[in-house]
Coordinates of C-alpha atoms in Angstrom, one line a residue:
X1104 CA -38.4 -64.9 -136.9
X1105 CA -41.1 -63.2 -135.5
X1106 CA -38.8 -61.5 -132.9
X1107 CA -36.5 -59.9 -135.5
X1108 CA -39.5 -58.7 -137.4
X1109 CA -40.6 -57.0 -135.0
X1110 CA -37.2 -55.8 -134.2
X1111 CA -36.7 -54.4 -137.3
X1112 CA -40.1 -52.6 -137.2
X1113 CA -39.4 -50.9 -134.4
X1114 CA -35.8 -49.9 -135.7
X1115 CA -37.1 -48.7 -138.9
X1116 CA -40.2 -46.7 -136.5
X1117 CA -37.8 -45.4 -134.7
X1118 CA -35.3 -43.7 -137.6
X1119 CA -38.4 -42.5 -139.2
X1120 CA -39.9 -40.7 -136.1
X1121 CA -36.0 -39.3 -135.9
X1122 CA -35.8 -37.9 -139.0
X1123 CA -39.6 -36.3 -139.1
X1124 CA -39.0 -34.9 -136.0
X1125 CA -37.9 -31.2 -135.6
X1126 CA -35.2 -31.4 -133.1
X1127 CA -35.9 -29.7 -129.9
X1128 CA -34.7 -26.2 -129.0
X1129 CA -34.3 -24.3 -125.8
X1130 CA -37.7 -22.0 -126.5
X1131 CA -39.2 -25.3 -127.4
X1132 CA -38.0 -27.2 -124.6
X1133 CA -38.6 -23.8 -121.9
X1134 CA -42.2 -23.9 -123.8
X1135 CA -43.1 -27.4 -122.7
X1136 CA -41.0 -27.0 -118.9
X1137 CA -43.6 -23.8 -118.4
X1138 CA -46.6 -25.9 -119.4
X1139 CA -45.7 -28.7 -117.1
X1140 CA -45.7 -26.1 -114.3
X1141 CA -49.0 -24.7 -114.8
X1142 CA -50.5 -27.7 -115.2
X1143 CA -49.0 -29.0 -112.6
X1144 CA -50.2 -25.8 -110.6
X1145 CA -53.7 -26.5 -111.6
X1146 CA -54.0 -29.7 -110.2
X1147 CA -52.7 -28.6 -106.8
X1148 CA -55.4 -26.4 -106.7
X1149 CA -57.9 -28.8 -107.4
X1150 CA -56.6 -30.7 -104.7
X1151 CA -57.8 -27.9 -103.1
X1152 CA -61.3 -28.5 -103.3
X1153 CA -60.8 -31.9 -101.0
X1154 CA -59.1 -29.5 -98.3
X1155 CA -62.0 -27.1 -98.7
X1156 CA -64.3 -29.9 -98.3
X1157 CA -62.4 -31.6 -95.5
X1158 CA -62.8 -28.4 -93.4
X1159 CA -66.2 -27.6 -93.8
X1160 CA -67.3 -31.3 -92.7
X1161 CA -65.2 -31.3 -89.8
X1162 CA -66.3 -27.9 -88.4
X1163 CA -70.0 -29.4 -89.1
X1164 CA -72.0 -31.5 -87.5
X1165 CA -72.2 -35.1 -89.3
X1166 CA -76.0 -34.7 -90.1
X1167 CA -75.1 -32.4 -92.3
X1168 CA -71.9 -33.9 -94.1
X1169 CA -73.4 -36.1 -96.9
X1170 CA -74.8 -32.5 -98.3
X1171 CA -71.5 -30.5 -98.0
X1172 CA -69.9 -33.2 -100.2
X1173 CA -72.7 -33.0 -103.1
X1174 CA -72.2 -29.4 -102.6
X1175 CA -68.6 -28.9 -103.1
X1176 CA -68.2 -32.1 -105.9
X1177 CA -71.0 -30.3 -107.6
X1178 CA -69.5 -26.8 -107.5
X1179 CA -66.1 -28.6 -108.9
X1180 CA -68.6 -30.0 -112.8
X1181 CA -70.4 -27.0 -112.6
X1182 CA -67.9 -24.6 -112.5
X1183 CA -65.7 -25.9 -115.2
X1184 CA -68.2 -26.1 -117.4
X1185 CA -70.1 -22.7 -116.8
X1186 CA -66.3 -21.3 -117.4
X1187 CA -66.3 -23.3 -120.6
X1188 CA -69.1 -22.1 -121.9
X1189 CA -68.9 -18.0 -120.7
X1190 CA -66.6 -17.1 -118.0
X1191 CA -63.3 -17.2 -119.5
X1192 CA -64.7 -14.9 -122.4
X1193 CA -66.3 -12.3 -119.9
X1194 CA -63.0 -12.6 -118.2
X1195 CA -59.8 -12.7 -121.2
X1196 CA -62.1 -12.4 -123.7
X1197 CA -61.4 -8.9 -125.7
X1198 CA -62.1 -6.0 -123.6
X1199 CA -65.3 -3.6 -123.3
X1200 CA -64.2 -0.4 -121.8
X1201 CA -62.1 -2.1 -119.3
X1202 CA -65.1 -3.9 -118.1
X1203 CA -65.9 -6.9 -119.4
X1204 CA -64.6 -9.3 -121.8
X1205 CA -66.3 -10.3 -125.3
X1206 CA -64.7 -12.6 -127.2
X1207 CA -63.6 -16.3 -126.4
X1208 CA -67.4 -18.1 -125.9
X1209 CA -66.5 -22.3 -125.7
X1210 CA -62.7 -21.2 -126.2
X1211 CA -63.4 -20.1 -129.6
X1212 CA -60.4 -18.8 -130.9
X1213 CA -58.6 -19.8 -127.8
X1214 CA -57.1 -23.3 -128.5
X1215 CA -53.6 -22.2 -128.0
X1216 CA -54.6 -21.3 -124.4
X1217 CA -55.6 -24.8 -123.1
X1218 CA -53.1 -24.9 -120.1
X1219 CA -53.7 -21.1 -119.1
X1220 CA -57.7 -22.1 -119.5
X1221 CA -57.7 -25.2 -117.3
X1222 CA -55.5 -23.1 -114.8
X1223 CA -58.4 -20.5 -114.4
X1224 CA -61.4 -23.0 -114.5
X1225 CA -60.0 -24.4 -110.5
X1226 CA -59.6 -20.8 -109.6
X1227 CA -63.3 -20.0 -110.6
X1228 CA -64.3 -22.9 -108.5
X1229 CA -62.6 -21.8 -105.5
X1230 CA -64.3 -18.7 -105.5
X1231 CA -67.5 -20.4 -105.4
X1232 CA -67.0 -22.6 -102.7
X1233 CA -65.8 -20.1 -100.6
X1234 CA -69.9 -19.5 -100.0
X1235 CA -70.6 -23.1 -99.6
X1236 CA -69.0 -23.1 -95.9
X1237 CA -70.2 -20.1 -94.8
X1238 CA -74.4 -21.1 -95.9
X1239 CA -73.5 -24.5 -94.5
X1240 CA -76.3 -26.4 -92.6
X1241 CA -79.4 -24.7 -93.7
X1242 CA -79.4 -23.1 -97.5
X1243 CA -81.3 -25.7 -99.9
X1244 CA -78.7 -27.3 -102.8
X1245 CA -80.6 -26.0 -105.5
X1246 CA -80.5 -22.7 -103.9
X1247 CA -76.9 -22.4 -104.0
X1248 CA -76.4 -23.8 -107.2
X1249 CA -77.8 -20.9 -108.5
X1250 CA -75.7 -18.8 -106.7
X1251 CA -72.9 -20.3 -108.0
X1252 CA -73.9 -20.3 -111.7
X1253 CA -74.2 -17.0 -111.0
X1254 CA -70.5 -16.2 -109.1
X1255 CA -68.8 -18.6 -112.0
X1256 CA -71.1 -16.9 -114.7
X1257 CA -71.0 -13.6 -114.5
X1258 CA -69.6 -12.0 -111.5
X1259 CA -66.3 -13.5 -110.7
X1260 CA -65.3 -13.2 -114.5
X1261 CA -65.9 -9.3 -114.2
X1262 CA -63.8 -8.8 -111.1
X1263 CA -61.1 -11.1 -112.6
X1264 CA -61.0 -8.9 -115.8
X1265 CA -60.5 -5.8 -113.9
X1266 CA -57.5 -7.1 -112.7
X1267 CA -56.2 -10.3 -114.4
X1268 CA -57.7 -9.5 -118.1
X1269 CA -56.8 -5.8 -119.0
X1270 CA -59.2 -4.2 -117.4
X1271 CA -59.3 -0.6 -115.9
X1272 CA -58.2 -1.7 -112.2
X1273 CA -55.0 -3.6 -114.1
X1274 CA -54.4 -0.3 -116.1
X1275 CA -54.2 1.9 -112.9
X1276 CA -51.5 -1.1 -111.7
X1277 CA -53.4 -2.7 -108.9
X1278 CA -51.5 -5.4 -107.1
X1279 CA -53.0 -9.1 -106.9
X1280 CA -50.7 -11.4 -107.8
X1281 CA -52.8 -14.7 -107.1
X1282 CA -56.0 -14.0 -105.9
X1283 CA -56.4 -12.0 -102.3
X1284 CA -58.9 -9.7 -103.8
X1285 CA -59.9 -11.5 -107.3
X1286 CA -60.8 -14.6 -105.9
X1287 CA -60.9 -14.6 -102.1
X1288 CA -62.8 -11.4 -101.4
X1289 CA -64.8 -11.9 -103.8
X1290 CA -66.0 -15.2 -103.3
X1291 CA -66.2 -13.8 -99.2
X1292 CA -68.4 -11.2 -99.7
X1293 CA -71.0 -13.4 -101.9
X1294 CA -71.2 -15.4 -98.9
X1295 CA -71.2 -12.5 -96.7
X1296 CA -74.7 -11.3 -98.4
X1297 CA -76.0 -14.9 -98.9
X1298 CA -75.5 -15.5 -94.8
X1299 CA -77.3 -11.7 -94.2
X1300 CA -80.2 -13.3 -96.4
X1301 CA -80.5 -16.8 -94.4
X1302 CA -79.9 -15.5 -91.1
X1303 CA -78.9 -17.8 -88.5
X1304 CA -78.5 -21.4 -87.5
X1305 CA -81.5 -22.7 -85.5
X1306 CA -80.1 -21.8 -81.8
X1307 CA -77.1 -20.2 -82.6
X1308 CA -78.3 -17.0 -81.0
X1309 CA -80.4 -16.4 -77.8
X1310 CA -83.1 -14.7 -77.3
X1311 CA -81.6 -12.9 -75.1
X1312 CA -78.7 -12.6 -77.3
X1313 CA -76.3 -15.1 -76.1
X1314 CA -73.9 -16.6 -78.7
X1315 CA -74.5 -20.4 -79.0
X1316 CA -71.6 -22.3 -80.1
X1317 CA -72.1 -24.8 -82.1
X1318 CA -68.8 -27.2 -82.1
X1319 CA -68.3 -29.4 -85.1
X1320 CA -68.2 -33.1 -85.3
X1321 CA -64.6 -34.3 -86.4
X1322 CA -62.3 -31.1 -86.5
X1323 CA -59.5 -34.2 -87.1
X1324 CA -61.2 -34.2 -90.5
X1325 CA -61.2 -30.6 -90.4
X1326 CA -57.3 -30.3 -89.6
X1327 CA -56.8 -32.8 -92.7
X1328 CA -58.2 -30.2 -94.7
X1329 CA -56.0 -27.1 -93.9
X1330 CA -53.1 -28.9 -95.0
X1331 CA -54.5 -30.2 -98.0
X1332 CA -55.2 -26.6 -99.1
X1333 CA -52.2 -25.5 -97.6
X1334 CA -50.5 -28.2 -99.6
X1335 CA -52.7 -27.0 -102.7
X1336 CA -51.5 -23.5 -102.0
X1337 CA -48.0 -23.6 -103.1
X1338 CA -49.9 -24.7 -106.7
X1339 CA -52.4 -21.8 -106.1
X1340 CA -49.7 -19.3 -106.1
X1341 CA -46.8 -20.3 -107.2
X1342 CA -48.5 -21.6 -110.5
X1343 CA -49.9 -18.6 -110.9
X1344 CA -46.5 -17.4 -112.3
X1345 CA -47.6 -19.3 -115.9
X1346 CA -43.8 -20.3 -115.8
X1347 CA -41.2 -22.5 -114.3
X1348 CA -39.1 -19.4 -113.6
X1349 CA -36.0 -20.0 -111.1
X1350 CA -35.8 -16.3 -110.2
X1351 CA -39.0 -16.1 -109.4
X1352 CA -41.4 -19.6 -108.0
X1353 CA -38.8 -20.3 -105.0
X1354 CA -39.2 -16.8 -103.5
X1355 CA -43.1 -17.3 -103.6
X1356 CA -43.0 -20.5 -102.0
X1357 CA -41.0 -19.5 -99.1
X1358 CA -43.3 -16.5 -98.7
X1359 CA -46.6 -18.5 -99.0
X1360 CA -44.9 -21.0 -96.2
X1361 CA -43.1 -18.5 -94.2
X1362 CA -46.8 -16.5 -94.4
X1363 CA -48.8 -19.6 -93.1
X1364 CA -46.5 -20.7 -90.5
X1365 CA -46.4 -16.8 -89.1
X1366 CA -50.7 -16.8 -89.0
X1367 CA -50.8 -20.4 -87.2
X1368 CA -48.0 -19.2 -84.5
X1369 CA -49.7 -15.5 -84.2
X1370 CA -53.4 -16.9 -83.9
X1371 CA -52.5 -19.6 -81.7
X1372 CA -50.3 -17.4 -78.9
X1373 CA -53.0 -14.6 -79.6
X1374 CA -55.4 -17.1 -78.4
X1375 CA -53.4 -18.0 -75.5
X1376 CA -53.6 -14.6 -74.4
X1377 CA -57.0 -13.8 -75.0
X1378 CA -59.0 -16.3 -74.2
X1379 CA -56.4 -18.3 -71.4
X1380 CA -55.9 -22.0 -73.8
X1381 CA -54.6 -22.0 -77.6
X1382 CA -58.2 -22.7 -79.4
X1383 CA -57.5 -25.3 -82.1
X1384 CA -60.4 -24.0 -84.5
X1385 CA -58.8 -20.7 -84.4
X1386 CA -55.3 -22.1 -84.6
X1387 CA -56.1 -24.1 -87.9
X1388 CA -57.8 -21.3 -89.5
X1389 CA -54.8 -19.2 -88.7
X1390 CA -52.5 -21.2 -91.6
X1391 CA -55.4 -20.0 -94.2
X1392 CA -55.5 -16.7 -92.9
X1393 CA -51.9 -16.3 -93.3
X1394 CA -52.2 -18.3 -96.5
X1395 CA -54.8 -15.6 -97.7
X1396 CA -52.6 -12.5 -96.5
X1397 CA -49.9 -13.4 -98.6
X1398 CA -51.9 -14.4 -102.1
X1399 CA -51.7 -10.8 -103.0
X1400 CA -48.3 -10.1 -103.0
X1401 CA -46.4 -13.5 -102.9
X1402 CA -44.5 -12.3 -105.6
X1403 CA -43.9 -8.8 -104.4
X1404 CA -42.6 -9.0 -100.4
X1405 CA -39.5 -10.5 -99.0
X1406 CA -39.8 -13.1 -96.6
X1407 CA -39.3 -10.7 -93.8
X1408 CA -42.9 -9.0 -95.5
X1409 CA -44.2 -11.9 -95.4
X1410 CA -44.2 -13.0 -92.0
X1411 CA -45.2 -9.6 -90.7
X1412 CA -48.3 -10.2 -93.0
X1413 CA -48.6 -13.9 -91.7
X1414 CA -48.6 -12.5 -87.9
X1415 CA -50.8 -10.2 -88.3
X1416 CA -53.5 -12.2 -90.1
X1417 CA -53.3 -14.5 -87.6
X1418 CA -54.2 -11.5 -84.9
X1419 CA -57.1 -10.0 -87.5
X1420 CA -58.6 -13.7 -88.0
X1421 CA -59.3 -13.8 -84.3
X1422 CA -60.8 -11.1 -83.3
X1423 CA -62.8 -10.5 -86.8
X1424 CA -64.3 -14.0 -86.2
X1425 CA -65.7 -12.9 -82.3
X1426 CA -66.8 -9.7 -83.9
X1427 CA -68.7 -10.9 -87.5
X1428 CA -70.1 -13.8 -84.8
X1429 CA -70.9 -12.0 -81.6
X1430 CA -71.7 -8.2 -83.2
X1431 CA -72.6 -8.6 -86.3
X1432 CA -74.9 -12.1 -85.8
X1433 CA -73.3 -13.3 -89.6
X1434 CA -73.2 -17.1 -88.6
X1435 CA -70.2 -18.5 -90.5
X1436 CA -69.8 -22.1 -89.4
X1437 CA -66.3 -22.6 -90.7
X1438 CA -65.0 -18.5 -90.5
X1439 CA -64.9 -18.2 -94.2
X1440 CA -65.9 -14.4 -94.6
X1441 CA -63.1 -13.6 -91.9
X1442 CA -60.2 -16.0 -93.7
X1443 CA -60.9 -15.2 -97.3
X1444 CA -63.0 -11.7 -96.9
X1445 CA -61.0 -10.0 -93.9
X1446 CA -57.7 -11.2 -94.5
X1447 CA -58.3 -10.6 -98.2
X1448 CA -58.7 -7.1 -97.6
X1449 CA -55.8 -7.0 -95.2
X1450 CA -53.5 -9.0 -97.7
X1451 CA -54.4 -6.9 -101.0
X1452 CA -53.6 -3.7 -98.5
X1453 CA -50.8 -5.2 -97.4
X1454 CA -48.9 -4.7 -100.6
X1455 CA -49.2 -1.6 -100.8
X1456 CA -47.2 -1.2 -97.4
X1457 CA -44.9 -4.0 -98.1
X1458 CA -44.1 -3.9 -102.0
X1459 CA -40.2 -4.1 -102.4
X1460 CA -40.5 -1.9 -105.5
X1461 CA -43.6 0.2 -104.4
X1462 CA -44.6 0.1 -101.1
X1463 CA -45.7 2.7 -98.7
X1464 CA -42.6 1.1 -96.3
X1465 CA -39.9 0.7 -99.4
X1466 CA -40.3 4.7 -100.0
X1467 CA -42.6 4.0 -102.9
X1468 CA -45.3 6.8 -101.5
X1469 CA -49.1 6.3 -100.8
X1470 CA -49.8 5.8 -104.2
X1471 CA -49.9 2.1 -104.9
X1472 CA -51.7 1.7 -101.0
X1473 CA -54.4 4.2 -102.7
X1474 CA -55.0 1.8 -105.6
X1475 CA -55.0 -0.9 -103.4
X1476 CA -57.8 0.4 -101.1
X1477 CA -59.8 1.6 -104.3
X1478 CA -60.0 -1.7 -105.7
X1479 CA -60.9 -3.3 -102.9
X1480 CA -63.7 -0.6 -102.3
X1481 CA -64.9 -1.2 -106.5
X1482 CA -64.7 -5.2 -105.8
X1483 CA -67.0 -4.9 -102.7
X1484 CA -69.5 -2.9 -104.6
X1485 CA -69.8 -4.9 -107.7
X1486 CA -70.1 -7.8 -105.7
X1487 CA -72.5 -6.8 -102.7
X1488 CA -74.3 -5.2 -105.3
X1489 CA -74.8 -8.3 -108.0
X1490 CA -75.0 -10.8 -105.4
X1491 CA -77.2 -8.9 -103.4
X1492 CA -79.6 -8.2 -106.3
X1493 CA -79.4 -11.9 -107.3
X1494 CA -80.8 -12.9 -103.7
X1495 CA -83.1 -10.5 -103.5
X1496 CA -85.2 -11.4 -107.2
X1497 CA -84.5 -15.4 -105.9
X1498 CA -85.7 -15.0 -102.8
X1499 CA -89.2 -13.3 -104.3
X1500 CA -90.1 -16.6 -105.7
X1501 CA -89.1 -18.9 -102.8
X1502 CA -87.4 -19.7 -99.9
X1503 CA -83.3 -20.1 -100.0
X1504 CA -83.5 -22.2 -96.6
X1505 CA -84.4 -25.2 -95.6
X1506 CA -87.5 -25.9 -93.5
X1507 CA -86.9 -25.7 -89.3
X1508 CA -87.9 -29.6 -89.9
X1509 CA -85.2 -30.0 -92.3
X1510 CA -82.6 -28.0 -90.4
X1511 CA -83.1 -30.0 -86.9
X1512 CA -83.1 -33.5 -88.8
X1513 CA -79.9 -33.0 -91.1
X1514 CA -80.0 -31.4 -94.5
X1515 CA -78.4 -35.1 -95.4
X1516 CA -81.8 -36.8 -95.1
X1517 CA -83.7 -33.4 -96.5
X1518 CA -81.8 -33.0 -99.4
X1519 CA -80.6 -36.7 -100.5
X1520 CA -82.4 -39.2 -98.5
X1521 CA -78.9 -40.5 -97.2
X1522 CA -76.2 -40.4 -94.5
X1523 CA -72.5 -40.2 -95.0
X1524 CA -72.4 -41.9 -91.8
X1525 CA -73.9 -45.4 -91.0
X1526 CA -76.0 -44.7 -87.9
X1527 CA -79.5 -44.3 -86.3
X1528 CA -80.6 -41.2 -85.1
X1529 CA -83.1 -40.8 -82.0
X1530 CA -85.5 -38.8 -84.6
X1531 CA -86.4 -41.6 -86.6
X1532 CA -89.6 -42.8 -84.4
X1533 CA -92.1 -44.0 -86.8
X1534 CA -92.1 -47.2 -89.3
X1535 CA -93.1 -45.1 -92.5
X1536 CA -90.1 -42.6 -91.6
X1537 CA -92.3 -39.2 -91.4
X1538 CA -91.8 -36.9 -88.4
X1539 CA -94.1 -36.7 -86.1
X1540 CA -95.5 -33.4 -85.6
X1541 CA -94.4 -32.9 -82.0
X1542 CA -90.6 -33.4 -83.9
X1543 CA -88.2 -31.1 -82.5
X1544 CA -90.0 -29.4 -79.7
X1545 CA -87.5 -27.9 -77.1
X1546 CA -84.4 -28.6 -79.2
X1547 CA -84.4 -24.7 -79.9
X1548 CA -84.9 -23.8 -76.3
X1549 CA -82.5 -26.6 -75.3
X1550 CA -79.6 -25.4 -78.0
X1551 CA -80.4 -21.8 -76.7
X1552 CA -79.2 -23.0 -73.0
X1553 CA -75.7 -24.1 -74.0
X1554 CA -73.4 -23.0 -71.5
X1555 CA -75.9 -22.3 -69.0
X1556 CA -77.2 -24.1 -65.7
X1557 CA -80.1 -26.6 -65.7
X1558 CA -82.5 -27.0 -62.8
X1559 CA -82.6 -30.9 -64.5
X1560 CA -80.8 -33.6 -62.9
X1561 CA -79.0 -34.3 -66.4
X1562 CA -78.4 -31.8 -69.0
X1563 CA -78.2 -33.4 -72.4
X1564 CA -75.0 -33.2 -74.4
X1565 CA -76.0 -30.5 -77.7
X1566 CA -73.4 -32.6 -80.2
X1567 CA -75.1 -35.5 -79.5
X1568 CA -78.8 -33.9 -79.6
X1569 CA -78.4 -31.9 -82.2

């Protein structure tokens, strides 16, 4: 008895739900498909953040892991709700003289643009942690989680509204179909100016100018993360269509693959032949490189543009790393100002050579390479300048770096008490767990050795030391 009683409820559920519901239609139906994409887009990218995570602990060393975690889960919460709150106004919001958005605060007034919303929140928070990598191993937590209140706040929204909201950079018809200048030069050059206000690892650099390298712990870990954010990448741009388009997403992933694949082959032969071995670092950062060339116009180069932009981010990658390392003293522990900064630049320029419809190589004239090169020249002073300013007033009320104390033992114990790895290190010598104050003489002078020859029997390995 029960069983038919329930049958019939269901029956009579189920005619009722039929003949309230509006039958579907093809924009309804095409409405829903698109969605799906997008969202389906945005979580890619926020698979991302693992990748992005992945390679800067691997191209660490552990002491430091715990703290790149906290770092990157935190920029992940903090983000989304910053861009909640103001960031997607500043950035969709109604326009102010092609500036700045001013409407949208908390969404209000946005409700219908939930997917497109959620879509730009993991974009915001790529940006950011674009900086975390390159700051890795001595800037204090709190530091740059400032820093990246201000990125997702203010200054990333205003760059994206040049180009992604209506503003005046969109209006001259500026090329960046996913994010080479918008999100990965940006995000580059705050970590550019946050690494020229740390300075240096301890003994990365010699006093007589030698360049120390400093070899991360578990570049495994590392290689996990490249193709999780490789993975991630076909959301990152081929979501960033906002619709399921036949014509259109299958053309950009082949470009974004064929674009990766070119910068791992070009970086890793390049590497052959310049420094006698393929360097596996190098290599690895070669698929973002290529990855980063192509962000700009994924949706605007054939596949043959695309691996001429893939091979020769692969070729930039290399020698900009020796040169922002070796020339320029910037110490970037993962290469994050040459992936997302150089080949940004190189990738936004790119379109304006390669553009089927536009480009300087199509017949399309200099013009859309001159807008090209002006926004890239208006993004790097808006952001030099804020960021730089932003430093400069934090760093007149303290320090953005951990103590040399805190640097030698790991910022894992400095800044959380903890280890992500379960073992005991050499410095812990006394029972109440303070550092004696003869702690870390002749590490410095030892790290500043690498490479050269001891007068000492045994000459201590630096991976393990340090």
């Amino acid at each position: 008895m029960k069983k038919k009683i329930s049958a019939a409820l269901f029956v009579s559920l189920l005619a009722a739900t039929r003949v309230n519901a509006a039958d579907p239609t093809v924009e309804s139906v095409s409405a829903s498909i698109d969605m799906m994409w997008v969202m389906f887009g945005a979580v890619l990218v926020f698979l991302m953040h693992a990748g992005f995570t992945m390679v800067e602990t691997g191209f660490t060393r552990s002491k430091n892991s715990l703290n790149i975690l906290m770092k990157n889960m935190l920029t992940v919460a903090v983000s989304s709700v910053l861009y909640f709150v103001v960031g997607f106004a500043l950035m969709f919001g109604n326009s102010k003289g092609g500036f700045i958005g001013s409407s949208g605060f908390f969404l209000n007034g946005e409700s219908d643009q939930m997917s497109f919303f959620v879509f730009q929140i993991v974009f915001a928070a790529t940006c950011a942690t674009i900086i975390s990598g390159a700051v890795a191993e001595r800037m204090k937590l709190s530091s740059y989680m400032m820093l990246t209140i201000a990125m997702v706040a203010v200054i990333y929204p205003v760059v994206g509204h040049w180009v992604w909201g209506g503003g005046w950079l969109s209006k001259l018809g500026f090329v960046d179909f996913a994010g080479s200048t918008v999100v990965h030069l940006t995000g580059a050059l705050g970590a550019a100016v946050a690494v020229t206000f740390l300075g240096a690892r301890l003994g990365k650099y010699g006093s007589d100018g030698k360049v120390n390298a400093i070899q991360g712990h578990n570049i495994p870990l590392g290689a996990l993360g490249v193709f999780i954010l490789w993975f991630g990448w076909f959301g990152f741009n081929g979501g960033s269509t906002l619709a399921a388009d036949p014509a259109l997403v299958p053309g950009i992933i082949a470009t974004t693959l064929m674009s990766g694949s070119c910068g791992v082959l070009s970086s890793a032969l390049y590497t052959k032949f310049r420094y006698k071995r393929i360097d596996a670092s190098l290599t690895l950062n070669g698929a973002l490189a290529g990855l980063v060339g192509i962000t700009a116009g994924t949706a605007n180069v054939s596949i043959p543009g695309a691996i001429v932009i893939g091979l020769i981010a692969g070729i930039i990658l290399v020698e900009a790393v020796h040169f922002i390392d070796s020339k320029m003293k910037l110490d970037d522990p993962v290469g994050a100002i040459t992936v997302h900064g150089i080949c940004g630049i190189w990738g936004t320029l790119a379109v304006g050579l390669l553009d089927t419809a536009n480009g300087l190589f199509y017949g399309g004239g200099v013009q859309l390479l001159g807008i090209q090169a002006l926004g890239i020249i208006a993004v790097m002073g808006w952001t030099i300048g804020t960021v730089g300013l932003f430093l400069f007033v934090l760093t007149r009320f303290s320090s953005i770096r951990v103590s040399s104390e805190e640097e030698i033992a790991g910022l894992d114990f400095a800044e959380h008490g903890s280890s992500a790895y379960e073992f005991r290190e050499s410095f812990v010598a006394t029972g109440d767990g303070n550092l004696h104050p003869e702690f870390g003489v002749g590490l410095i002078d030892r790290l500043n050795k690498v490479g050269k020859v001891s007068d000492k029997p045994h000459i201590s390995n630096v991976n393990e030391t340090v």
